[in-house]
Amino acid sequence: MEGAGFRKELVGKLLRLHFQDSGTRVSGDALQLMAELLKIFVTEAAVRGARQAQAEDVALVGVDQLEKVLPQLLLDF
Amino acid sequence: MEEEEEAEEQQRFSYQQRLKAAVHYTVGCLCEEVASDKEIQFSKQTIAAISEMTFRQCENFAKDLEMFARHAKRSTVNTEDVKLLARRSNSLLKYITEKNEEIAQLNLERKAKKKKKSEDRNKNSRESAEDGEVDNEN
């Protein structure tokens, strides 16, 4: 697992922020897996945005490009 | 009473802001990796938008995970719940399942190393105790 990524501690805090029941906990393995899932989510958004920009022949991935890839991204997750 | 609620609201809000900032930092790092890989640039607004999206998506993930665990009559979310989250795309599910096995394997190896270390320690202390006993018998 090289490169940047989400720390387990941060992932835990993010999830617990939205749990309805204060007794709900998350296993360590699940936290690690969630960190991977979040990493893919971000990477997919970035890569799809980049591909869109390349298809439009622009050098910068702006929100216009991001907007176009958003619907499919959210459907895939 | 109202003042207390307001103070709580304020605390929750600033806690959320700190978490958002942490997410933003990680998103920035990940986008930088993609940027250098694809030789393209991301606008600041794009990074902020992805970061906002990720933060909001966590709310959906958290609520789903909690419901999955509760459905299975558990109070602790485990990896099965996370795999369910990834069900919408086949390639995503495949990737997550593989990652899960990687993680499980790594943890097994780490546990085996720890166990061996403590076994070696016990063996050493047992051997020195036995030496002591032999001396006593003599």
Tab-separated table of C-alpha atoms in Angstrom:
chain	number	residue	atom	x	y	z
A	1	MET	CA	0.000	0.000	0.000
A	2	GLU	CA	2.320	2.713	-1.246
A	3	GLY	CA	1.644	6.369	-1.862
A	4	ALA	CA	-0.911	8.596	-0.195
A	5	GLY	CA	-3.988	7.239	1.521
A	6	PHE	CA	-6.521	7.699	4.297
A	7	ARG	CA	-5.303	6.981	7.801
A	8	LYS	CA	-7.313	4.427	9.802
A	9	GLU	CA	-7.826	6.975	12.571
A	10	LEU	CA	-9.376	9.502	10.210
A	11	VAL	CA	-11.626	6.897	8.605
A	12	GLY	CA	-12.861	5.818	12.027
A	13	LYS	CA	-13.689	9.382	13.011
A	14	LEU	CA	-15.465	10.025	9.707
A	15	LEU	CA	-17.679	6.977	10.122
A	16	ARG	CA	-18.427	7.468	13.817
A	17	LEU	CA	-19.482	11.064	13.061
A	18	HIS	CA	-22.527	9.691	11.251
A	19	PHE	CA	-23.468	6.568	13.206
A	20	GLN	CA	-26.968	6.834	14.653
A	21	ASP	CA	-26.238	4.438	17.508
A	22	SER	CA	-23.385	5.381	19.829
A	23	GLY	CA	-22.729	1.687	20.472
A	24	THR	CA	-21.780	0.943	16.874
A	25	ARG	CA	-18.082	0.155	16.425
A	26	VAL	CA	-15.860	-0.763	13.490
A	27	SER	CA	-13.336	-3.615	13.359
A	28	GLY	CA	-9.721	-2.780	12.528
A	29	ASP	CA	-9.851	-4.790	9.315
A	30	ALA	CA	-13.021	-3.017	8.241
A	31	LEU	CA	-11.331	0.345	8.855
A	32	GLN	CA	-8.386	-0.673	6.686
A	33	LEU	CA	-10.745	-1.840	3.953
A	34	MET	CA	-12.768	1.378	4.146
A	35	ALA	CA	-9.554	3.352	3.802
A	36	GLU	CA	-8.921	1.462	0.562
A	37	LEU	CA	-12.467	2.096	-0.633
A	38	LEU	CA	-12.177	5.816	0.005
A	39	LYS	CA	-8.811	5.885	-1.721
A	40	ILE	CA	-10.364	4.313	-4.828
A	41	PHE	CA	-13.296	6.713	-4.697
A	42	VAL	CA	-10.985	9.715	-4.811
A	43	THR	CA	-8.619	8.171	-7.340
A	44	GLU	CA	-11.498	7.247	-9.668
A	45	ALA	CA	-12.878	10.777	-9.489
A	46	ALA	CA	-9.441	12.173	-10.313
A	47	VAL	CA	-8.619	9.696	-13.087
A	48	ARG	CA	-12.035	9.997	-14.757
A	49	GLY	CA	-11.776	13.779	-14.540
A	50	ALA	CA	-8.334	13.627	-16.117
A	51	ARG	CA	-9.584	11.375	-18.935
A	52	GLN	CA	-12.442	13.796	-19.599
A	53	ALA	CA	-10.007	16.699	-19.762
A	54	GLN	CA	-7.786	14.756	-22.154
A	55	ALA	CA	-10.807	13.926	-24.332
A	56	GLU	CA	-11.690	17.624	-24.429
A	57	ASP	CA	-8.066	18.465	-25.123
A	58	VAL	CA	-7.687	20.780	-22.123
A	59	ALA	CA	-4.623	20.878	-19.880
A	60	LEU	CA	-6.518	21.462	-16.650
A	61	VAL	CA	-9.132	19.325	-14.932
A	62	GLY	CA	-11.716	21.923	-13.926
A	63	VAL	CA	-15.151	21.539	-12.356
A	64	ASP	CA	-16.687	21.464	-15.839
A	65	GLN	CA	-14.829	18.246	-16.552
A	66	LEU	CA	-15.527	16.869	-13.080
A	67	GLU	CA	-19.268	17.512	-13.397
A	68	LYS	CA	-19.424	15.327	-16.478
A	69	VAL	CA	-17.919	12.301	-14.755
A	70	LEU	CA	-19.769	12.703	-11.461
A	71	PRO	CA	-23.058	10.940	-12.298
A	72	GLN	CA	-21.439	7.669	-13.370
A	73	LEU	CA	-19.001	7.827	-10.463
A	74	LEU	CA	-21.793	8.092	-7.923
A	75	LEU	CA	-23.726	5.312	-9.647
A	76	ASP	CA	-20.681	3.056	-9.406
A	77	PHE	CA	-20.439	3.633	-5.686
B	1	MET	CA	-31.015	24.993	27.683
B	2	GLU	CA	-30.832	26.660	24.302
B	3	GLU	CA	-27.348	27.989	25.035
B	4	GLU	CA	-26.093	24.478	25.744
B	5	GLU	CA	-27.537	23.219	22.486
B	6	GLU	CA	-25.948	26.092	20.611
B	7	ALA	CA	-22.549	25.407	22.173
B	8	GLU	CA	-22.870	21.721	21.227
B	9	GLU	CA	-23.786	22.704	17.683
B	10	GLN	CA	-20.723	24.935	17.516
B	11	GLN	CA	-18.464	22.150	18.768
B	12	ARG	CA	-19.844	19.639	16.294
B	13	PHE	CA	-19.455	22.138	13.480
B	14	SER	CA	-15.803	22.918	14.225
B	15	TYR	CA	-15.078	19.183	14.692
B	16	GLN	CA	-16.581	18.560	11.266
B	17	GLN	CA	-14.467	21.349	9.792
B	18	ARG	CA	-11.302	19.750	11.182
B	19	LEU	CA	-12.269	16.384	9.683
B	20	LYS	CA	-13.044	18.040	6.353
B	21	ALA	CA	-9.613	19.667	6.375
B	22	ALA	CA	-7.966	16.295	7.002
B	23	VAL	CA	-9.939	14.760	4.132
B	24	HIS	CA	-8.994	17.692	1.913
B	25	TYR	CA	-5.316	17.100	2.614
B	26	THR	CA	-5.485	13.416	1.689
B	27	VAL	CA	-7.549	14.174	-1.425
B	28	GLY	CA	-4.931	16.731	-2.450
B	29	CYS	CA	-2.148	14.151	-2.091
B	30	LEU	CA	-4.053	11.549	-4.111
B	31	CYS	CA	-4.870	14.045	-6.870
B	32	GLU	CA	-1.220	15.025	-7.024
B	33	GLU	CA	-0.292	11.387	-7.663
B	34	VAL	CA	-2.817	11.162	-10.510
B	35	ALA	CA	-1.669	14.541	-11.836
B	36	SER	CA	1.952	13.487	-12.156
B	37	ASP	CA	0.956	10.094	-13.537
B	38	LYS	CA	-1.314	11.541	-16.231
B	39	GLU	CA	0.804	14.686	-16.739
B	40	ILE	CA	-2.203	16.930	-16.191
B	41	GLN	CA	-3.240	19.537	-13.631
B	42	PHE	CA	-6.192	19.731	-11.255
B	43	SER	CA	-7.753	23.083	-10.448
B	44	LYS	CA	-8.109	24.007	-6.778
B	45	GLN	CA	-11.881	24.014	-7.197
B	46	THR	CA	-11.804	20.467	-8.522
B	47	ILE	CA	-9.785	19.215	-5.566
B	48	ALA	CA	-12.157	21.015	-3.210
B	49	ALA	CA	-15.160	19.520	-5.005
B	50	ILE	CA	-13.786	15.968	-4.808
B	51	SER	CA	-12.965	16.525	-1.165
B	52	GLU	CA	-16.483	17.764	-0.405
B	53	MET	CA	-17.985	14.833	-2.290
B	54	THR	CA	-15.850	12.332	-0.404
B	55	PHE	CA	-16.828	13.816	2.936
B	56	ARG	CA	-20.511	13.640	2.031
B	57	GLN	CA	-20.180	10.119	0.665
B	58	CYS	CA	-18.814	9.057	4.056
B	59	GLU	CA	-22.165	9.897	5.598
B	60	ASN	CA	-23.929	7.501	3.212
B	61	PHE	CA	-21.274	4.848	3.781
B	62	ALA	CA	-21.490	5.168	7.552
B	63	LYS	CA	-25.273	4.875	7.659
B	64	ASP	CA	-25.263	1.903	5.276
B	65	LEU	CA	-22.514	0.132	7.237
B	66	GLU	CA	-24.369	0.626	10.484
B	67	MET	CA	-27.568	-0.764	8.966
B	68	PHE	CA	-25.783	-3.775	7.464
B	69	ALA	CA	-24.226	-4.634	10.807
B	70	ARG	CA	-27.499	-4.204	12.644
B	71	HIS	CA	-29.261	-6.349	10.022
B	72	ALA	CA	-26.767	-9.098	10.865
B	73	LYS	CA	-27.522	-8.504	14.564
B	74	ARG	CA	-24.023	-7.144	15.240
B	75	SER	CA	-22.898	-3.929	16.864
B	76	THR	CA	-19.447	-4.007	15.267
B	77	VAL	CA	-19.078	-3.272	11.563
B	78	ASN	CA	-16.831	-5.857	9.893
B	79	THR	CA	-15.300	-6.462	6.453
B	80	GLU	CA	-18.401	-8.271	5.172
B	81	ASP	CA	-20.338	-5.048	5.642
B	82	VAL	CA	-17.697	-3.103	3.734
B	83	LYS	CA	-17.828	-5.612	0.877
B	84	LEU	CA	-21.595	-5.123	0.671
B	85	LEU	CA	-20.969	-1.416	0.260
B	86	ALA	CA	-18.912	-2.119	-2.869
B	87	ARG	CA	-21.625	-4.209	-4.558
B	88	ARG	CA	-22.685	-1.722	-7.254
B	89	SER	CA	-19.744	-2.182	-9.590
B	90	ASN	CA	-18.319	-5.625	-10.372
B	91	SER	CA	-14.757	-4.412	-10.801
B	92	LEU	CA	-14.977	-2.471	-7.545
B	93	LEU	CA	-16.303	-5.485	-5.664
B	94	LYS	CA	-13.530	-7.651	-7.117
B	95	TYR	CA	-10.857	-5.123	-6.122
B	96	ILE	CA	-12.215	-4.738	-2.598
B	97	THR	CA	-12.474	-8.502	-2.124
B	98	GLU	CA	-8.837	-8.890	-3.201
B	99	LYS	CA	-7.728	-6.083	-0.879
B	100	ASN	CA	-9.586	-7.779	1.947
B	101	GLU	CA	-7.626	-10.994	1.430
B	102	GLU	CA	-4.365	-9.001	1.269
B	103	ILE	CA	-5.168	-7.313	4.566
B	104	ALA	CA	-6.200	-10.570	6.217
B	105	GLN	CA	-3.006	-12.231	4.996
B	106	LEU	CA	-0.817	-9.362	6.257
B	107	ASN	CA	-2.461	-9.465	9.671
B	108	LEU	CA	-2.027	-13.240	9.868
B	109	GLU	CA	1.681	-12.874	9.102
B	110	ARG	CA	2.028	-10.134	11.687
B	111	LYS	CA	0.312	-12.284	14.314
B	112	ALA	CA	2.533	-15.248	13.443
B	113	LYS	CA	5.639	-13.089	13.883
B	114	LYS	CA	4.422	-11.839	17.250
B	115	LYS	CA	3.582	-15.358	18.394
B	116	LYS	CA	7.004	-16.645	17.340
B	117	LYS	CA	8.708	-13.801	19.220
B	118	SER	CA	6.884	-14.553	22.451
B	119	GLU	CA	7.446	-18.292	21.998
B	120	ASP	CA	11.188	-17.686	21.604
B	121	ARG	CA	11.163	-15.530	24.719
B	122	ASN	CA	9.333	-18.235	26.690
B	123	LYS	CA	11.690	-20.899	25.353
B	124	ASN	CA	14.726	-18.888	26.480
B	125	SER	CA	13.339	-18.268	29.953
B	126	ARG	CA	12.295	-21.951	30.252
B	127	GLU	CA	15.786	-23.098	29.287
B	128	SER	CA	17.489	-20.902	31.847
B	129	ALA	CA	14.977	-22.093	34.500
B	130	GLU	CA	15.718	-25.749	33.631
B	131	ASP	CA	19.461	-25.123	33.954
B	132	GLY	CA	18.756	-23.771	37.403
B	133	GLU	CA	16.721	-26.877	38.335
B	134	VAL	CA	19.426	-29.292	37.189
B	135	ASP	CA	21.898	-27.484	39.426
B	136	ASN	CA	19.508	-27.808	42.371
B	137	GLU	CA	19.105	-31.556	41.869
B	138	ASN	CA	22.836	-31.983	42.036
